[in-house]
PDB file of C-alpha atoms in Angstrom:
ATOM      1  CA  MET A  82      86.565  67.591  56.696  1.00  0.00           C
ATOM      2  CA  VAL A  83      89.133  70.285  57.599  1.00  0.00           C
ATOM      3  CA  THR A  84      89.848  70.989  61.217  1.00  0.00           C
ATOM      4  CA  ILE A  85      91.608  74.171  62.232  1.00  0.00           C
ATOM      5  CA  GLN A  86      93.791  73.820  65.223  1.00  0.00           C
ATOM      6  CA  ARG A  87      94.134  76.805  67.494  1.00  0.00           C
ATOM      7  CA  PRO A  88      97.470  77.343  68.878  1.00  0.00           C
ATOM      8  CA  ASN A  89      97.823  76.350  72.527  1.00  0.00           C
ATOM      9  CA  MET A  90      99.010  79.096  74.802  1.00  0.00           C
ATOM     10  CA  ALA A  91     101.282  76.648  76.584  1.00  0.00           C
ATOM     11  CA  SER A  92     103.183  76.128  73.349  1.00  0.00           C
ATOM     12  CA  LEU A  93     104.628  79.629  73.951  1.00  0.00           C
ATOM     13  CA  LEU A  94     106.290  78.383  76.991  1.00  0.00           C
ATOM     14  CA  GLY A  95     109.849  77.014  76.568  1.00  0.00           C
ATOM     15  CA  GLU A  96     111.144  74.374  78.767  1.00  0.00           C
ATOM     16  CA  ILE A  97     112.885  76.865  81.081  1.00  0.00           C
ATOM     17  CA  LEU A  98     110.239  79.366  82.357  1.00  0.00           C
ATOM     18  CA  PHE A  99     112.775  81.465  84.420  1.00  0.00           C
ATOM     19  CA  GLU A 100     116.421  81.467  85.422  1.00  0.00           C
ATOM     20  CA  ILE A 101     118.534  83.759  87.538  1.00  0.00           C
ATOM     21  CA  ALA A 102     122.085  83.457  89.074  1.00  0.00           C
ATOM     22  CA  GLY A 103     124.121  85.649  91.264  1.00  0.00           C
ATOM     23  CA  GLN A 104     126.189  86.002  94.435  1.00  0.00           C
ATOM     24  CA  GLY A 105     124.604  85.691  97.797  1.00  0.00           C
ATOM     25  CA  PRO A 106     124.364  88.733 100.207  1.00  0.00           C
ATOM     26  CA  PRO A 107     127.375  89.840 102.217  1.00  0.00           C
ATOM     27  CA  PRO A 108     129.409  88.560 104.066  1.00  0.00           C
ATOM     28  CA  THR A 109     129.028  85.327 102.066  1.00  0.00           C
ATOM     29  CA  LYS A 110     130.642  85.024  98.595  1.00  0.00           C
ATOM     30  CA  ASP A 111     128.663  81.921  97.721  1.00  0.00           C
ATOM     31  CA  PHE A 112     127.191  81.777  94.156  1.00  0.00           C
ATOM     32  CA  TYR A 113     123.658  80.657  93.423  1.00  0.00           C
ATOM     33  CA  GLN A 114     121.582  79.669  90.493  1.00  0.00           C
ATOM     34  CA  PHE A 115     117.856  79.225  90.392  1.00  0.00           C
ATOM     35  CA  CYS A 116     115.947  77.755  87.469  1.00  0.00           C
ATOM     36  CA  ILE A 117     112.264  76.963  86.901  1.00  0.00           C
ATOM     37  CA  THR A 118     111.213  74.556  84.253  1.00  0.00           C
ATOM     38  CA  GLN A 119     107.844  73.529  83.266  1.00  0.00           C
ATOM     39  CA  LYS A 120     107.878  70.624  85.786  1.00  0.00           C
ATOM     40  CA  GLU A 121     110.423  71.452  88.511  1.00  0.00           C
ATOM     41  CA  LEU A 122     112.577  73.911  90.235  1.00  0.00           C
ATOM     42  CA  ILE A 123     116.429  73.614  90.442  1.00  0.00           C
ATOM     43  CA  TRP A 124     118.299  75.423  93.169  1.00  0.00           C
ATOM     44  CA  ARG A 125     122.183  75.157  92.922  1.00  0.00           C
ATOM     45  CA  TRP A 126     124.883  76.755  95.021  1.00  0.00           C
ATOM     46  CA  TRP A 127     128.662  76.913  94.999  1.00  0.00           C
ATOM     47  CA  LYS A 128     130.522  77.555  98.310  1.00  0.00           C
ATOM     48  CA  ILE A 129     133.209  80.141  97.777  1.00  0.00           C
ATOM     49  CA  SER A 130     135.636  80.662 100.723  1.00  0.00           C
ATOM     50  CA  VAL A 131     139.169  81.229 101.536  1.00  0.00           C
ATOM     51  CA  ARG A 132     138.870  79.157 104.640  1.00  0.00           C
ATOM     52  CA  THR A 133     140.624  75.802 104.178  1.00  0.00           C
ATOM     53  CA  GLU A 134     137.784  73.628 105.587  1.00  0.00           C
ATOM     54  CA  PHE A 135     135.525  74.875 102.742  1.00  0.00           C
ATOM     55  CA  ARG A 136     137.990  74.425  99.912  1.00  0.00           C
ATOM     56  CA  GLY A 137     137.142  71.676  97.433  1.00  0.00           C
ATOM     57  CA  THR A 138     133.517  71.634  98.624  1.00  0.00           C
ATOM     58  CA  ALA A 139     131.299  70.153  95.888  1.00  0.00           C
ATOM     59  CA  PRO A 140     128.378  72.341  94.431  1.00  0.00           C
ATOM     60  CA  GLY A 141     125.001  71.537  95.882  1.00  0.00           C
ATOM     61  CA  GLU A 142     121.637  71.023  94.068  1.00  0.00           C
ATOM     62  CA  ILE A 143     118.089  70.631  95.017  1.00  0.00           C
ATOM     63  CA  LYS A 144     115.343  69.581  92.459  1.00  0.00           C
ATOM     64  CA  MET A 145     111.672  69.655  93.434  1.00  0.00           C
ATOM     65  CA  PHE A 146     108.231  69.778  91.702  1.00  0.00           C
ATOM     66  CA  HIS A 147     106.346  73.080  91.686  1.00  0.00           C
ATOM     67  CA  HIS A 148     103.783  71.869  94.346  1.00  0.00           C
ATOM     68  CA  ASP A 149     106.635  70.840  96.610  1.00  0.00           C
ATOM     69  CA  PHE A 150     108.158  74.292  96.508  1.00  0.00           C
ATOM     70  CA  LEU A 151     104.841  75.996  97.458  1.00  0.00           C
ATOM     71  CA  ASN A 152     105.012  73.991 100.753  1.00  0.00           C
ATOM     72  CA  ASP A 153     108.812  74.493 101.341  1.00  0.00           C
ATOM     73  CA  SER A 154     109.003  77.663 103.494  1.00  0.00           C
ATOM     74  CA  LYS A 155     112.856  77.069 104.125  1.00  0.00           C
ATOM     75  CA  LEU A 156     113.691  77.200 100.436  1.00  0.00           C
ATOM     76  CA  GLN A 157     111.348  80.129  99.913  1.00  0.00           C
ATOM     77  CA  GLU A 158     113.144  82.056 102.619  1.00  0.00           C
ATOM     78  CA  GLN A 159     116.436  81.211 101.224  1.00  0.00           C
ATOM     79  CA  LEU A 160     115.344  82.274  97.762  1.00  0.00           C
ATOM     80  CA  THR A 161     114.198  85.531  99.268  1.00  0.00           C
ATOM     81  CA  VAL A 162     117.429  86.289 101.024  1.00  0.00           C
ATOM     82  CA  VAL A 163     119.501  85.643  97.868  1.00  0.00           C
ATOM     83  CA  PHE A 164     117.271  87.147  95.168  1.00  0.00           C
ATOM     84  CA  GLY A 165     114.647  89.226  96.873  1.00  0.00           C
ATOM     85  CA  THR A 166     110.966  89.254  97.454  1.00  0.00           C
ATOM     86  CA  ARG A 167     110.004  90.120  93.870  1.00  0.00           C
ATOM     87  CA  ILE A 168     111.684  86.938  92.638  1.00  0.00           C
ATOM     88  CA  LEU A 169     109.920  84.878  95.267  1.00  0.00           C
ATOM     89  CA  GLU A 170     106.526  86.302  94.317  1.00  0.00           C
ATOM     90  CA  TYR A 171     107.252  85.655  90.576  1.00  0.00           C
ATOM     91  CA  THR A 172     108.384  82.118  91.423  1.00  0.00           C
ATOM     92  CA  LEU A 173     105.183  81.426  93.490  1.00  0.00           C
ATOM     93  CA  ALA A 174     102.973  82.748  90.626  1.00  0.00           C
ATOM     94  CA  LEU A 175     104.773  80.442  88.145  1.00  0.00           C
ATOM     95  CA  CYS A 176     104.445  77.450  90.435  1.00  0.00           C
ATOM     96  CA  GLN A 177     100.710  78.148  90.697  1.00  0.00           C
ATOM     97  CA  GLY A 178     100.364  78.256  86.935  1.00  0.00           C
ATOM     98  CA  HIS A 179     100.138  82.024  86.409  1.00  0.00           C
ATOM     99  CA  PHE A 180     102.356  82.377  83.358  1.00  0.00           C
ATOM    100  CA  ASP A 181     103.280  85.729  81.730  1.00  0.00           C
ATOM    101  CA  TYR A 182     102.187  84.831  78.267  1.00  0.00           C
ATOM    102  CA  LEU A 183     102.529  88.266  76.927  1.00  0.00           C
ATOM    103  CA  GLU A 184     106.191  88.553  77.504  1.00  0.00           C
ATOM    104  CA  ARG A 185     106.642  85.190  75.832  1.00  0.00           C
ATOM    105  CA  LEU A 186     105.189  86.286  72.464  1.00  0.00           C
ATOM    106  CA  PRO A 187     107.687  86.604  69.596  1.00  0.00           C
ATOM    107  CA  ASP A 188     109.098  89.994  69.155  1.00  0.00           C
ATOM    108  CA  ARG A 189     107.558  90.479  65.729  1.00  0.00           C
ATOM    109  CA  LEU A 190     104.131  89.953  67.272  1.00  0.00           C
ATOM    110  CA  LEU A 191     104.855  92.293  70.112  1.00  0.00           C
ATOM    111  CA  LEU A 192     106.013  94.857  67.609  1.00  0.00           C
ATOM    112  CA  LYS A 193     102.654  94.565  65.819  1.00  0.00           C
ATOM    113  CA  ILE A 194     100.847  95.067  69.119  1.00  0.00           C
ATOM    114  CA  LEU A 195     102.987  98.088  69.921  1.00  0.00           C
ATOM    115  CA  SER A 196     102.047  99.702  66.587  1.00  0.00           C
ATOM    116  CA  TYR A 197      98.533 100.258  67.947  1.00  0.00           C
ATOM    117  CA  MET A 198      99.725 101.889  71.133  1.00  0.00           C
ATOM    118  CA  SER A 199     100.299 105.668  71.736  1.00  0.00           C
ATOM    119  CA  ILE A 200     103.729 106.898  72.642  1.00  0.00           C
ATOM    120  CA  GLN A 201     102.645 107.370  76.177  1.00  0.00           C
ATOM    121  CA  GLU A 202     101.365 103.891  76.458  1.00  0.00           C
ATOM    122  CA  ILE A 203     104.733 102.520  74.898  1.00  0.00           C
ATOM    123  CA  GLY A 204     106.524 104.572  77.652  1.00  0.00           C
ATOM    124  CA  CYS A 205     104.503 103.043  80.379  1.00  0.00           C
ATOM    125  CA  LEU A 206     104.875  99.600  79.117  1.00  0.00           C
ATOM    126  CA  SER A 207     108.567 100.008  78.822  1.00  0.00           C
ATOM    127  CA  GLN A 208     108.689 100.315  82.677  1.00  0.00           C
ATOM    128  CA  THR A 209     107.003  97.092  83.318  1.00  0.00           C
ATOM    129  CA  SER A 210     109.850  94.542  82.725  1.00  0.00           C
ATOM    130  CA  ASN A 211     113.328  94.175  81.141  1.00  0.00           C
ATOM    131  CA  LYS A 212     111.809  92.489  78.095  1.00  0.00           C
ATOM    132  CA  PHE A 213     109.418  95.353  77.441  1.00  0.00           C
ATOM    133  CA  LYS A 214     112.163  98.038  78.159  1.00  0.00           C
ATOM    134  CA  LYS A 215     114.338  96.326  75.552  1.00  0.00           C
ATOM    135  CA  ILE A 216     111.566  96.028  72.880  1.00  0.00           C
ATOM    136  CA  CYS A 217     110.012  99.451  73.516  1.00  0.00           C
ATOM    137  CA  ASN A 218     113.515 101.061  73.170  1.00  0.00           C
ATOM    138  CA  SER A 219     114.417  98.961  70.108  1.00  0.00           C
ATOM    139  CA  GLU A 220     115.246 100.514  66.771  1.00  0.00           C
ATOM    140  CA  GLU A 221     112.452  98.407  65.144  1.00  0.00           C
ATOM    141  CA  ILE A 222     109.699 100.114  67.218  1.00  0.00           C
ATOM    142  CA  TRP A 223     110.924 103.603  66.576  1.00  0.00           C
ATOM    143  CA  LYS A 224     111.514 102.950  62.875  1.00  0.00           C
ATOM    144  CA  GLN A 225     107.893 101.617  62.807  1.00  0.00           C
ATOM    145  CA  THR A 226     106.647 104.830  64.648  1.00  0.00           C
ATOM    146  CA  VAL A 227     108.608 107.122  62.274  1.00  0.00           C
ATOM    147  CA  MET A 228     107.048 105.210  59.300  1.00  0.00           C
ATOM    148  CA  ALA A 229     103.543 105.793  60.603  1.00  0.00           C
ATOM    149  CA  HIS A 230     104.351 109.493  60.528  1.00  0.00           C
ATOM    150  CA  CYS A 231     105.730 109.883  57.015  1.00  0.00           C
ATOM    151  CA  ASP A 232     104.916 108.531  53.567  1.00  0.00           C
ATOM    152  CA  MET A 233     108.298 106.801  53.005  1.00  0.00           C
ATOM    153  CA  ILE A 234     111.687 106.316  54.471  1.00  0.00           C
ATOM    154  CA  THR A 235     114.352 107.830  52.247  1.00  0.00           C
ATOM    155  CA  GLU A 236     118.041 106.801  51.848  1.00  0.00           C
ATOM    156  CA  ASP A 237     118.973 110.020  53.673  1.00  0.00           C
ATOM    157  CA  MET A 238     116.739 109.096  56.619  1.00  0.00           C
ATOM    158  CA  GLU A 239     118.187 105.704  56.890  1.00  0.00           C
ATOM    159  CA  MET A 240     121.760 107.221  56.949  1.00  0.00           C
ATOM    160  CA  LEU A 241     120.610 109.693  59.627  1.00  0.00           C
ATOM    161  CA  ALA A 242     119.101 106.952  61.639  1.00  0.00           C
ATOM    162  CA  LYS A 243     122.274 105.013  61.603  1.00  0.00           C
ATOM    163  CA  ALA A 244     124.047 108.139  63.086  1.00  0.00           C
ATOM    164  CA  MET A 245     121.409 109.205  65.624  1.00  0.00           C
ATOM    165  CA  GLY A 246     118.887 106.362  66.060  1.00  0.00           C
ATOM    166  CA  TRP A 247     115.231 106.137  64.989  1.00  0.00           C
ATOM    167  CA  LYS A 248     114.017 107.161  68.455  1.00  0.00           C
ATOM    168  CA  ASN A 249     116.002 110.454  68.255  1.00  0.00           C
ATOM    169  CA  ILE A 250     114.648 111.020  64.733  1.00  0.00           C
ATOM    170  CA  PHE A 251     111.128 110.600  65.977  1.00  0.00           C
ATOM    171  CA  PHE A 252     111.347 113.068  68.828  1.00  0.00           C
ATOM    172  CA  LYS A 253     113.393 115.620  66.970  1.00  0.00           C
ATOM    173  CA  PHE A 254     111.316 115.653  63.661  1.00  0.00           C
ATOM    174  CA  TYR A 255     107.868 114.243  64.349  1.00  0.00           C
ATOM    175  CA  TYR A 256     106.869 114.436  67.975  1.00  0.00           C
ATOM    176  CA  LYS A 257     106.974 118.169  68.051  1.00  0.00           C
ATOM    177  CA  GLN A 258     104.824 118.333  64.849  1.00  0.00           C
ATOM    178  CA  ASP A 259     102.214 116.210  66.459  1.00  0.00           C
ATOM    179  CA  HIS A 260     102.317 118.055  69.782  1.00  0.00           C
ATOM    180  CA  GLY A 261     103.113 121.579  68.780  1.00  0.00           C
ATOM    181  CA  ASN A 262     105.535 123.658  70.745  1.00  0.00           C
ATOM    182  CA  MET A 263     104.133 122.248  74.035  1.00  0.00           C
ATOM    183  CA  ALA A 264     105.964 118.926  73.544  1.00  0.00           C
ATOM    184  CA  CYS A 265     107.333 119.429  76.926  1.00  0.00           C
ATOM    185  CA  PRO A 266     105.126 121.918  78.888  1.00  0.00           C
ATOM    186  CA  ALA A 267     107.427 122.160  81.930  1.00  0.00           C
ATOM    187  CA  LYS A 268     110.324 123.387  79.747  1.00  0.00           C
ATOM    188  CA  GLU A 269     108.102 125.762  77.856  1.00  0.00           C
ATOM    189  CA  GLU A 270     106.785 127.210  81.066  1.00  0.00           C
ATOM    190  CA  GLU A 271     110.324 127.613  82.408  1.00  0.00           C
ATOM    191  CA  LYS A 272     111.443 129.348  79.105  1.00  0.00           C
ATOM    192  CA  ALA A 273     108.495 131.696  79.323  1.00  0.00           C
ATOM    193  CA  ASN A 274     109.251 132.628  82.919  1.00  0.00           C
ATOM    194  CA  THR A 275     113.004 133.372  82.209  1.00  0.00           C
ATOM    195  CA  GLU A 276     112.057 135.614  79.222  1.00  0.00           C
ATOM    196  CA  SER A 277     109.384 137.722  80.986  1.00  0.00           C
ATOM    197  CA  PRO A 278     110.500 141.000  82.501  1.00  0.00           C
TER     198      PRO A 278
END
C-alpha cells in the first residue's frame, strides 16, 4: 500500500520566525535585537554610552516562551518603544500561532501564483510587505509578464531587458497595447486640456 504524505504547513517555518535589530529611540544610543523562534523569544540589548559608569557594561539577554511573552506587559511595552506598535502586533500574532505562511512560500511558487494575477493585483500585493514588494518588482515576475504577452523572447529583447529592465519593457511596449491610449487616464485628460483652444 502506498501512502501519500501531504506537506505540513509547519514545515514552511524555519527555526527563526522573525528577527529585527536597531538602535533605541533618542536620547538613548542603546542597540537592541529581537528574535522569535518557533519556541521562544530572545530580547538582547547593548548599552552604548560615553558615560564612564556604563563603559564595559555587558550585553543583556532575556529568553522566554511564547506564552510567557503574552503575559509580560513590561517587555511588550519595551518592544513597542524600540520597534513600534506594528512589530508588537506581529509578535503577538506569531506567539498566538498566527503564522504568515504565504510569505514563507518559496519564491518560485510565489512567482507561479503571481502569474495568475492581474497587473493591478500585483501592484496591490507589492504594498503589503517588504517580501512582496521585492518579488513583485523582481526581474523574474516582469519577464514572466512580458512572456505572457508575446510568442517568444528574442536575443534582442534579452539585451534590451539588460539595459532597461523587464518591467520597463512591459510598460513601454505591452501595457499600452492592452489598455489603448488610456493607459494613464489622468495624463491623457491633462494632455487633452492643454491642447484644446
